[in-house]
Amino acid sequence: MNSPTGHRPPAATPDLDVAVIGAGFGGMYMLHKLRDELGMNVRVFDKASDVGGTWYWNRYPGALSDTETFVYCYSFNKELLQEWDFNTRYVSQPQILAYLEWVADRLDLRRSIQFNTFIPKARFNEVNGLWELTTDQGKTFTARFMVTALGLLSATNLPNIKGRERFAGEQYHTGHWPKDVSFEGKRVGVIGTGSTGIQVITSIAPKVKHLTVFQRSPQYSVPVGNRPVTAEEVAAIKRNYDEIWAGVRNSMVAFAFTESKVPAMSVSEEERRAVFEKAWQTGGGFRFMFETFNDIATNPEANEAAGAFVRAKIAEIVKDPETARKLTPHDLYAKRPLCDSGYYATFNRDNVSLVDVKANPIREMTPTGVVTEDGEEYPLDMLIFATGFDAVDGNYLRMDLRGRGQLSIADHWKQGPTSYLGVTTTGFPNMFMILGPNGPFTNLPPSIETQVEWISDLIRDVRSQGLGIAEATAEAERVWCETCKTIANATLFPKAESWIFGANIPGKPNTVQFYLGGLGEYRKVLAAESADGYRGFSLGTSQAEKVD
Ligand code: FAD
Ligand code: NA7
């Protein structure tokens, strides 16, 4: 750690040692780590009325993890791992929420969480070196450190469609779903066919009178392959958890399967098809992209082979040739890989129709439905926005968040969000982010745990050395962002338009928002940073004492 001579910790006594914003997977573990292991005075704030984050808000029908159950959970506590029981290969929203509520009970977390509290404003006070957080009830708390666990798929994206406020029917965004919604006898429209859209469409089609899907981009999707798991399978997983987690932490995407080392074009066409077919039968989007061959995401020829396989499946499954044509993607297979529970077959139902809003965009909403550019009106009782999120920095930009010199995060990130190591950003001392920009692109709980543990160690080290402020240097941040860019540019992902690069939000700079080097490599980088004395950081209590 770069340490100027003569530095001293700031004298002011804060209300809290650490303020954490967000009570999802990230904020909950951060609280436990700092309060129960480091003995710090911590308070968590969340605008929700209970824990869960993503799984508190996304209660839409069909909401399901696409990470397999046994690794969509915390790994840090062996007792919790042994006690939690599951019986399906993937875990649904109610089950994940129940799991997180149970963890909150078991670790007695709620007593340190202030629910129903939005933090609209947080600023760093350079004079006393404290963060000042203001709640939506107008109260202010000071804290030595602030951890933002705001969620990377949490700030909803609601398109600004003309006339939306005039629509007399029900309208919902999947990421802000109310508790009880009934579909019986209703004409329902869904805008959006991403991961969420395909889940909600497949789930509600049998329940509604008529479903109209407004599709802008057709998608490559493979079966999820959900099924019951037996008590014996669960017991075997629990016996092998140490090995499983070690494998996950050393892997690239952290989904607990063996990532392929075989290039797609190194085998015959027949063999390739057999590998894809096996993956299709097994199920799982990340498996299809990373367990089959090692270059689907990097080699255009391999990518095209995978895409062609899915296209052939669509032609087989979908009976009406015109619907099949509209559902068939022709671009790269290079977004977050999707999986479903019968998505394409849903379009064989008599009560489901597909509107291609790329060819024929939505013109406006009227009191009774949606009108497209060709003048056709689609009468609706309910419209569901499955239009995704302002991913990664969205919740940061929805706060008035200010660092040194009262620089706002919006100005700091006006060319796109940046970070050092995905956990901190220069100019915002003692602010640590969980799943901040340019963090790993993986199954997320193991990456969240990695970051929480590293942040906790850093805070411990800063305190034990009697230091006041830890701040990433601008140079360290620049180098890290360059690294992320170089890695991303070696893949096909930047060539597809998706939320991974901010391309889904009109006007948002299209930049690299993730470290695509994998969790194993990421963990090595973090370990080297702490072993090296946090060389990418500077220490000091004021701007004058700051060193690079
Ligand atoms: P979140 O769970 O998003 O929690 C953030 C919390 O911060 C929220 O509760 C929010 O209310 C609160 N908050 C934000 N701003 C403020 C503020 N200013 N003031 C007060 N409170 C605030 N990941 C996977 O790895 N596998 C999956 O299968 C998977 N499926 C997903 C499916 C859906 C539908 C979605 C939306 C996401 C999915 N994800 C998946 C990603 C998922 O978000 C992460 O796995 C994980 O839940 C993130 O946890 P978190 O604690 O970082 O953030
Ligand atoms: P995504 O993947 O961003 O998908 C959003 C979908 O909504 C996608 O099909 C978009 O089309 C569509 N969309 C967005 N805005 C519009 C407008 N204005 N008109 C028509 N269609 C629109 O979000 P998800 O919630 O599905 O998934 C995000 C992640 O959350 C997912 O990977 C999981 O990890 C959980 P487009 O493709 O941009 O043409």
XYZ file of C-alpha atoms and ligand atoms in Angstrom:
640
model
C 0.000 0.000 0.000
C 1.432 3.405 -0.917
C 1.612 5.267 2.356
C 2.688 8.876 2.757
C 4.754 9.731 5.768
C 2.991 11.454 8.596
C -0.515 10.390 7.619
C -3.076 10.090 10.382
C -6.580 8.690 10.567
C -9.302 11.340 10.533
C -10.479 12.341 13.978
C -14.226 12.543 13.402
C -16.331 9.761 14.928
C -18.837 8.457 12.427
C -22.314 7.061 13.170
C -21.260 3.823 11.502
C -18.029 2.083 10.673
C -19.573 0.878 7.447
C -22.772 1.765 5.594
C -23.855 -0.881 3.112
C -26.475 -0.141 0.465
C -28.403 -3.169 -0.802
C -29.604 -6.341 0.942
C -29.280 -8.937 -1.809
C -26.655 -11.705 -1.957
C -23.886 -9.087 -1.834
C -25.051 -6.776 0.948
C -26.141 -9.625 3.195
C -22.781 -11.368 3.111
C -20.926 -8.052 3.467
C -22.912 -7.340 6.625
C -22.137 -10.746 8.099
C -18.459 -10.490 7.276
C -17.939 -7.005 8.722
C -20.296 -7.196 11.689
C -19.838 -10.790 12.815
C -16.224 -11.440 11.815
C -14.579 -8.012 12.128
C -16.853 -6.734 14.896
C -17.652 -3.503 13.097
C -20.648 -1.242 13.523
C -22.528 -1.796 10.261
C -25.923 -0.795 8.945
C -27.453 -1.934 5.674
C -30.047 0.143 3.841
C -32.456 -1.174 1.232
C -35.481 0.369 -0.395
C -37.130 -3.082 -0.353
C -39.161 -4.212 2.646
C -37.058 -7.350 3.146
C -33.891 -9.112 2.032
C -33.405 -10.753 -1.371
C -32.484 -8.001 -3.857
C -33.067 -9.409 -7.353
C -35.224 -12.156 -5.915
C -37.323 -9.742 -3.890
C -38.144 -7.644 -6.963
C -38.353 -10.162 -9.823
C -41.467 -12.114 -8.831
C -42.782 -12.527 -12.364
C -44.190 -15.944 -13.322
C -41.502 -18.310 -14.553
C -38.610 -16.498 -12.831
C -35.877 -19.108 -12.468
C -32.117 -19.072 -12.035
C -30.141 -20.330 -14.986
C -27.348 -21.315 -12.639
C -27.878 -24.796 -11.237
C -29.259 -24.797 -7.704
C -26.265 -26.335 -5.980
C -24.043 -23.397 -6.921
C -26.606 -20.608 -6.839
C -26.051 -20.078 -3.134
C -23.402 -19.007 -0.643
C -20.411 -21.253 -0.137
C -18.798 -19.459 2.821
C -20.582 -21.355 5.580
C -20.391 -25.132 5.562
C -23.287 -25.534 7.957
C -25.599 -23.529 5.735
C -24.502 -25.589 2.760
C -25.316 -28.829 4.524
C -28.604 -27.641 5.999
C -30.240 -26.114 2.932
C -32.251 -28.671 0.991
C -33.303 -28.513 -2.607
C -35.039 -30.844 -4.998
C -34.856 -29.290 -8.462
C -31.948 -28.768 -10.820
C -32.627 -25.036 -11.020
C -34.075 -22.847 -8.362
C -37.175 -20.698 -8.853
C -37.630 -17.143 -7.582
C -39.780 -18.147 -4.567
C -37.187 -20.767 -3.610
C -34.235 -18.359 -3.894
C -36.087 -15.734 -1.895
C -36.938 -18.343 0.768
C -33.255 -19.327 0.856
C -32.063 -15.752 1.366
C -34.724 -15.143 4.023
C -33.561 -18.285 5.800
C -29.916 -17.144 5.651
C -30.987 -13.783 7.112
C -32.695 -15.640 9.970
C -29.837 -18.041 10.585
C -27.230 -15.244 10.714
C -29.548 -12.805 12.468
C -28.964 -10.209 9.787
C -32.216 -8.220 9.840
C -31.427 -6.419 13.100
C -28.743 -4.481 11.202
C -30.801 -3.784 8.094
C -32.960 -0.715 7.661
C -35.620 -1.653 5.100
C -37.985 0.616 3.163
C -35.132 3.118 2.977
C -33.872 4.435 -0.325
C -30.541 6.247 -0.316
C -30.927 8.974 -2.934
C -27.744 10.790 -1.937
C -24.260 9.992 -0.657
C -21.261 12.278 -0.601
C -17.680 12.011 0.541
C -16.637 14.720 2.978
C -12.970 15.467 2.309
C -12.519 17.392 5.508
C -13.284 14.565 7.909
C -12.870 11.666 5.461
C -16.375 10.308 6.068
C -19.207 9.289 3.795
C -22.498 11.055 4.427
C -25.572 9.143 3.336
C -28.984 10.766 3.222
C -32.106 8.603 3.333
C -35.362 9.308 1.526
C -36.770 10.144 4.970
C -34.264 12.996 5.169
C -31.976 11.476 7.840
C -28.210 11.598 7.432
C -25.718 8.952 8.564
C -21.955 9.259 8.507
C -19.743 6.252 7.888
C -16.018 5.621 7.547
C -16.568 3.171 4.669
C -19.415 2.743 2.244
C -20.108 -0.501 0.407
C -22.460 -0.293 -2.541
C -24.195 -3.617 -3.226
C -26.731 -1.975 -5.507
C -27.105 -4.851 -7.946
C -25.963 -5.012 -11.554
C -29.314 -6.082 -13.005
C -31.546 -4.018 -10.805
C -32.279 -0.567 -12.287
C -35.243 -1.317 -14.554
C -35.310 -0.149 -18.166
C -38.762 1.109 -19.086
C -38.909 2.272 -22.700
C -40.407 5.656 -23.286
C -43.283 4.620 -25.548
C -45.604 7.386 -26.642
C -48.963 7.226 -24.862
C -47.843 4.761 -22.185
C -49.587 6.753 -19.445
C -52.872 6.631 -21.364
C -53.079 2.827 -21.406
C -56.072 1.852 -19.250
C -55.060 -1.770 -18.729
C -52.535 -3.198 -16.262
C -48.835 -2.629 -16.972
C -45.904 -4.194 -15.180
C -42.137 -4.360 -15.486
C -40.841 -7.833 -14.663
C -38.165 -6.337 -12.406
C -40.747 -4.626 -10.201
C -43.445 -7.250 -10.115
C -46.369 -6.942 -7.677
C -47.371 -9.875 -5.512
C -50.650 -11.045 -7.055
C -51.402 -10.768 -10.740
C -54.076 -12.836 -12.447
C -53.999 -13.697 -16.139
C -57.192 -15.669 -16.612
C -59.346 -14.431 -19.496
C -56.941 -11.575 -20.301
C -55.334 -10.415 -23.526
C -51.727 -9.915 -22.533
C -48.835 -8.339 -24.429
C -45.142 -8.870 -23.639
C -42.451 -6.510 -24.924
C -39.005 -8.093 -24.790
C -37.599 -11.518 -25.540
C -34.427 -11.615 -23.447
C -33.825 -14.083 -20.636
C -36.733 -12.629 -18.655
C -39.107 -12.343 -21.609
C -38.678 -15.956 -22.634
C -39.327 -17.099 -19.049
C -42.473 -15.036 -18.598
C -43.818 -15.810 -22.092
C -43.389 -19.563 -21.659
C -44.905 -19.489 -18.197
C -48.044 -17.409 -18.826
C -48.991 -18.615 -22.321
C -51.181 -21.454 -20.989
C -52.919 -19.111 -18.526
C -53.915 -16.133 -20.688
C -56.745 -15.717 -23.168
C -54.338 -14.405 -25.779
C -50.646 -13.552 -25.696
C -49.051 -11.118 -28.129
C -45.255 -11.107 -28.068
C -43.601 -7.928 -29.343
C -40.139 -9.069 -30.416
C -37.369 -6.697 -31.420
C -34.539 -9.235 -31.683
C -34.905 -12.980 -32.175
C -32.861 -15.033 -29.715
C -30.701 -18.106 -29.583
C -31.983 -20.189 -26.703
C -31.438 -23.799 -25.654
C -33.468 -25.900 -23.216
C -32.778 -25.196 -19.534
C -33.306 -28.878 -18.666
C -34.962 -28.344 -15.323
C -35.917 -31.551 -13.517
C -36.297 -32.931 -10.017
C -33.088 -34.033 -8.325
C -33.135 -37.039 -6.046
C -32.141 -37.123 -2.391
C -29.142 -39.275 -3.431
C -27.964 -36.631 -5.917
C -28.276 -33.944 -3.260
C -26.365 -36.089 -0.750
C -23.568 -36.672 -3.278
C -23.305 -32.926 -3.936
C -23.164 -32.176 -0.235
C -20.416 -34.754 0.277
C -18.365 -33.207 -2.516
C -18.959 -29.539 -1.857
C -15.323 -28.716 -1.010
C -14.174 -30.048 -4.334
C -17.078 -28.479 -6.211
C -16.405 -24.993 -4.875
C -12.675 -25.309 -5.453
C -13.455 -26.129 -9.084
C -15.899 -23.236 -9.374
C -13.406 -20.736 -7.977
C -10.723 -21.846 -10.403
C -12.957 -21.892 -13.437
C -13.890 -19.257 -15.931
C -17.670 -18.879 -15.759
C -18.085 -20.513 -12.322
C -21.093 -22.640 -13.277
C -19.649 -25.917 -11.877
C -19.123 -27.820 -15.088
C -15.878 -28.673 -16.820
C -15.242 -26.016 -19.415
C -14.238 -27.475 -22.772
C -10.665 -27.311 -24.008
C -11.617 -28.521 -27.501
C -11.896 -26.091 -30.451
C -15.138 -26.637 -32.361
C -13.475 -26.909 -35.748
C -10.960 -29.514 -34.554
C -13.634 -32.231 -34.759
C -15.717 -33.500 -37.664
C -19.081 -31.935 -38.446
C -20.838 -35.091 -37.325
C -19.002 -35.122 -34.008
C -19.700 -31.428 -33.511
C -23.397 -31.946 -34.061
C -23.382 -34.831 -31.585
C -21.714 -32.626 -28.955
C -24.284 -29.866 -29.494
C -27.129 -32.384 -29.414
C -25.903 -33.804 -26.113
C -25.716 -30.293 -24.656
C -29.207 -29.534 -25.990
C -30.536 -32.650 -24.264
C -28.670 -31.880 -21.020
C -29.814 -28.262 -20.928
C -28.233 -25.025 -19.744
C -27.217 -21.893 -21.672
C -23.712 -21.556 -20.252
C -23.126 -25.280 -20.728
C -24.107 -24.954 -24.391
C -21.667 -22.095 -24.908
C -18.733 -23.176 -22.715
C -18.985 -26.927 -22.035
C -19.310 -27.962 -25.690
C -16.233 -26.292 -27.199
C -13.714 -23.741 -26.017
C -14.103 -21.195 -28.806
C -17.809 -20.581 -29.392
C -17.419 -17.110 -27.864
C -14.197 -16.302 -29.713
C -14.048 -17.958 -33.138
C -16.618 -16.797 -35.737
C -16.671 -20.213 -37.429
C -17.299 -22.057 -34.158
C -19.892 -19.466 -33.219
C -21.683 -19.927 -36.525
C -21.737 -23.710 -36.029
C -23.448 -23.282 -32.654
C -25.853 -20.683 -34.077
C -26.720 -22.898 -37.061
C -27.490 -25.784 -34.715
C -30.004 -23.653 -32.784
C -31.511 -22.302 -36.007
C -32.119 -25.859 -37.227
C -33.830 -26.657 -33.918
C -36.156 -23.662 -34.328
C -37.099 -24.874 -37.826
C -37.863 -28.319 -36.392
C -39.880 -27.069 -33.422
C -41.950 -24.178 -34.775
C -44.763 -25.353 -37.074
C -45.728 -22.141 -38.860
C -42.889 -21.248 -41.271
C -43.521 -17.501 -41.054
C -43.398 -17.572 -37.238
C -40.264 -19.731 -37.412
C -38.683 -17.211 -39.773
C -39.374 -14.338 -37.392
C -38.052 -16.297 -34.413
C -34.804 -17.219 -36.152
C -31.729 -15.119 -35.312
C -29.049 -14.594 -37.935
C -26.546 -12.517 -36.006
C -23.738 -13.768 -33.767
C -24.457 -16.047 -30.824
C -22.707 -13.678 -28.431
C -25.057 -12.367 -25.761
C -25.476 -13.851 -22.284
C -26.482 -17.401 -23.343
C -30.190 -18.037 -22.845
C -32.081 -21.156 -21.873
C -35.771 -21.856 -21.603
C -38.533 -24.285 -20.688
C -40.165 -24.646 -24.109
C -39.935 -21.120 -25.512
C -39.990 -21.839 -29.250
C -42.782 -24.456 -28.899
C -44.914 -21.845 -27.120
C -45.411 -20.203 -30.519
C -47.236 -23.335 -31.751
C -50.106 -22.493 -29.402
C -53.270 -21.054 -30.971
C -53.456 -18.298 -28.341
C -49.934 -16.921 -28.951
C -48.924 -14.528 -31.725
C -45.638 -12.872 -32.585
C -45.151 -9.312 -33.811
C -41.780 -8.338 -35.256
C -41.290 -4.815 -33.906
C -37.942 -4.392 -35.610
C -39.627 -4.639 -39.013
C -42.731 -2.854 -37.748
C -41.951 -0.781 -34.637
C -44.396 0.152 -31.904
C -45.791 3.581 -32.727
C -47.732 4.250 -29.533
C -49.891 2.928 -26.764
C -53.564 3.852 -26.692
C -56.035 3.436 -23.811
C -56.882 -0.014 -25.200
C -53.649 -1.453 -26.559
C -50.539 -1.086 -28.682
C -50.390 0.326 -32.202
C -47.549 -0.496 -34.586
C -46.211 1.680 -37.417
C -48.380 -0.077 -40.009
C -51.434 1.205 -38.097
C -52.505 -2.161 -36.691
C -53.857 -2.057 -33.123
C -53.331 -4.948 -30.727
C -56.058 -4.741 -28.054
C -54.701 -5.622 -24.616
C -55.852 -5.913 -21.006
C -52.281 -6.106 -19.721
C -48.849 -5.136 -21.027
C -45.710 -6.659 -19.539
C -42.385 -4.921 -20.015
C -39.669 -7.573 -20.068
C -37.326 -4.881 -21.315
C -34.415 -5.513 -18.976
C -32.181 -3.236 -16.988
C -29.841 -0.314 -17.162
C -27.196 -2.837 -16.223
C -24.130 -2.391 -14.017
C -24.081 1.386 -13.362
C -27.853 2.032 -13.563
C -28.461 2.208 -9.814
C -25.362 4.364 -9.297
C -26.634 6.914 -11.791
C -29.999 6.983 -10.024
C -28.264 8.330 -6.921
C -26.661 11.693 -6.341
C -23.337 10.053 -5.510
C -20.349 12.362 -5.089
C -16.705 11.714 -4.349
C -13.700 14.030 -4.034
C -14.281 17.610 -5.131
C -18.004 16.776 -5.155
C -17.479 15.030 -8.487
C -20.676 13.157 -9.309
C -20.515 9.537 -10.381
C -22.505 10.523 -13.489
C -19.707 12.889 -14.522
C -16.966 10.490 -13.504
C -18.573 7.778 -15.674
C -19.840 9.917 -18.531
C -17.738 7.928 -21.036
C -19.039 4.692 -19.498
C -18.507 3.109 -16.075
C -14.962 2.331 -14.954
C -13.395 0.755 -11.902
C -10.289 -0.671 -10.399
C -10.728 -4.449 -10.114
C -14.524 -4.122 -10.252
C -14.610 -3.079 -6.596
C -13.651 0.565 -6.372
C -13.215 3.679 -8.467
C -10.735 6.515 -8.257
C -12.041 9.741 -6.734
C -14.435 7.834 -4.465
C -12.239 6.946 -1.457
C -13.375 4.235 0.940
C -16.241 3.341 -1.375
C -16.281 -0.320 -2.337
C -18.594 -1.822 -4.900
C -19.944 -5.336 -5.080
C -20.429 -6.282 -8.722
C -19.213 -2.872 -9.812
C -18.237 -2.207 -13.439
C -15.536 -4.384 -14.957
C -16.032 -7.169 -12.462
C -16.234 -10.822 -13.503
C -18.887 -12.162 -15.897
C -19.831 -15.439 -14.246
C -22.333 -17.290 -12.152
C -22.517 -14.482 -9.656
C -22.642 -15.769 -6.051
C -19.015 -17.030 -6.168
C -17.876 -13.714 -7.640
C -19.861 -11.808 -5.020
C -18.215 -13.880 -2.275
C -14.790 -13.253 -3.784
C -15.363 -9.503 -3.763
C -16.950 -9.384 -0.300
C -14.030 -11.302 1.197
C -11.447 -9.149 -0.554
C -13.137 -5.885 0.432
C -13.424 -7.117 4.000
C -9.708 -7.972 4.087
C -8.828 -4.573 2.689
C -10.933 -2.774 5.284
C -9.355 -4.916 8.008
C -5.852 -4.092 6.751
C -6.559 -0.377 6.445
C -7.870 -0.288 10.000
C -5.181 -2.468 11.517
C -2.534 -0.168 10.088
C -4.310 2.845 11.543
C -4.956 4.290 8.102
C -7.940 6.403 7.224
C -8.473 6.287 3.510
C -7.988 3.751 0.733
C -8.449 5.009 -2.777
C -7.618 3.469 -6.133
C -5.156 5.470 -8.181
C -6.279 6.805 -11.537
C -3.435 4.946 -13.224
C -4.371 1.591 -11.660
C -7.942 2.101 -12.822
C -6.845 3.008 -16.346
C -4.706 -0.110 -16.631
C -7.479 -2.359 -15.291
C -10.025 -0.942 -17.739
C -7.563 -1.420 -20.605
C -7.096 -5.031 -19.507
C -10.868 -5.570 -19.529
C -11.118 -4.001 -22.974
C -8.310 -6.112 -24.401
C -9.865 -9.308 -23.089
C -13.344 -8.369 -24.335
C -11.991 -7.514 -27.773
C -10.536 -10.995 -28.053
C -14.117 -12.329 -27.883
C -17.163 -11.936 -30.110
C -19.265 -10.388 -27.322
C -18.595 -6.726 -28.239
C -19.925 -7.444 -31.741
C -23.413 -8.243 -30.432
C -25.695 -5.545 -29.064
C -26.586 -6.365 -25.482
C -26.711 -5.061 -21.945
C -23.222 -6.498 -21.336
C -21.868 -3.414 -23.146
C -24.702 -1.013 -22.337
C -26.068 -1.258 -25.890
C -29.664 -1.786 -24.708
C -30.069 1.721 -23.271
C -30.585 4.556 -25.763
C -27.773 7.118 -25.425
C -25.641 4.991 -23.065
C -21.962 4.825 -24.072
C -21.193 1.406 -25.507
C -18.259 0.264 -23.372
C -16.822 -2.822 -21.786
C -18.611 -3.336 -18.463
C -17.137 -6.711 -17.463
C -13.887 -8.538 -16.908
C -14.260 -11.503 -19.274
C -11.076 -13.221 -18.081
C -12.932 -15.597 -15.767
C -13.245 -16.021 -12.014
C -10.085 -18.089 -11.551
C -7.905 -15.424 -13.165
C -9.779 -12.655 -11.389
C -9.101 -14.259 -8.012
C -5.402 -14.434 -8.853
C -5.373 -10.723 -9.702
C -7.050 -9.834 -6.408
C -4.724 -12.097 -4.425
C -1.683 -10.506 -6.062
C -3.002 -7.022 -5.290
C -3.292 -7.692 -1.563
C -0.087 -9.733 -1.388
C 1.694 -6.803 -3.027
C 0.488 -4.358 -0.379
C -2.374 -2.897 -2.445
C -0.125 -1.185 -4.944
C -3.031 0.177 -6.957
C -4.209 2.197 -3.979
C -3.109 5.396 -2.322
C -3.659 6.360 1.269
C -4.213 9.644 3.027
C -6.761 11.709 4.884
C -7.085 14.618 2.491
C -6.365 15.536 -1.092
C -3.015 17.011 -0.011
C -1.900 13.740 1.524
C -3.017 11.627 -1.404
C -0.147 9.933 -3.225
C -0.023 7.837 -6.387
P -29.262 -7.305 -5.981
O -29.785 -8.631 -5.625
O -29.730 -6.692 -7.239
O -29.590 -6.320 -4.757
C -29.412 -4.945 -4.834
C -30.294 -4.283 -3.797
O -29.907 -2.922 -3.674
C -31.774 -4.275 -4.148
O -32.521 -4.912 -3.151
C -32.141 -2.797 -4.258
O -33.418 -2.521 -3.728
C -31.045 -2.142 -3.415
N -30.737 -0.769 -3.807
C -30.190 -0.341 -4.966
N -30.002 0.984 -4.940
C -30.416 1.410 -3.711
C -30.440 2.670 -3.080
N -29.966 3.766 -3.665
N -30.968 2.757 -1.822
C -31.432 1.653 -1.203
N -31.415 0.425 -1.761
C -30.907 0.307 -2.997
N -27.174 -14.369 -11.651
C -26.635 -15.596 -11.712
O -25.460 -15.746 -11.379
N -27.367 -16.672 -12.100
C -28.665 -16.562 -12.448
O -29.309 -17.559 -12.783
C -29.268 -15.275 -12.433
N -30.553 -15.096 -12.797
C -31.082 -13.830 -12.758
C -32.410 -13.657 -13.130
C -32.987 -12.391 -13.108
C -34.423 -12.215 -13.490
C -32.204 -11.271 -12.738
C -32.785 -9.888 -12.739
C -30.884 -11.440 -12.359
C -30.321 -12.717 -12.356
N -29.005 -12.918 -11.971
C -28.461 -14.182 -12.006
C -28.184 -11.800 -11.478
C -28.498 -11.480 -9.996
O -28.806 -10.126 -9.959
C -27.305 -11.846 -9.110
O -27.081 -13.242 -9.178
C -27.461 -11.483 -7.620
O -28.744 -11.761 -7.158
C -27.066 -10.031 -7.374
O -27.043 -9.780 -5.989
P -26.618 -8.340 -5.436
O -26.733 -8.396 -3.971
O -25.324 -7.940 -6.013
O -27.689 -7.319 -6.054
P -32.448 -8.096 -21.737
O -31.622 -9.274 -21.989
O -31.829 -6.755 -21.859
O -33.712 -8.189 -22.735
C -34.610 -7.125 -22.884
C -35.513 -7.405 -24.057
O -36.380 -6.279 -24.235
C -34.768 -7.582 -25.368
O -35.455 -8.524 -26.146
C -34.863 -6.191 -25.988
O -34.753 -6.193 -27.380
C -36.249 -5.806 -25.573
N -36.480 -4.369 -25.570
C -35.870 -3.430 -24.806
N -36.353 -2.209 -25.098
C -37.264 -2.390 -26.065
C -38.113 -1.504 -26.789
N -38.061 -0.190 -26.565
N -38.944 -2.028 -27.714
C -38.971 -3.338 -27.949
N -38.200 -4.239 -27.298
C -37.355 -3.759 -26.380
O -33.130 -8.142 -20.286
P -33.644 -9.403 -19.463
O -34.390 -8.886 -18.289
O -34.347 -10.345 -20.338
O -32.344 -10.110 -18.998
C -31.276 -9.404 -18.363
C -30.500 -10.309 -17.517
O -31.225 -10.420 -16.287
C -30.370 -11.718 -17.991
O -29.246 -11.956 -18.751
C -30.358 -12.516 -16.722
O -29.076 -12.539 -16.201
C -31.214 -11.741 -15.833
P -33.276 -6.126 -28.062
O -32.681 -7.488 -27.832
O -32.517 -5.044 -27.322
O -33.520 -5.817 -29.474
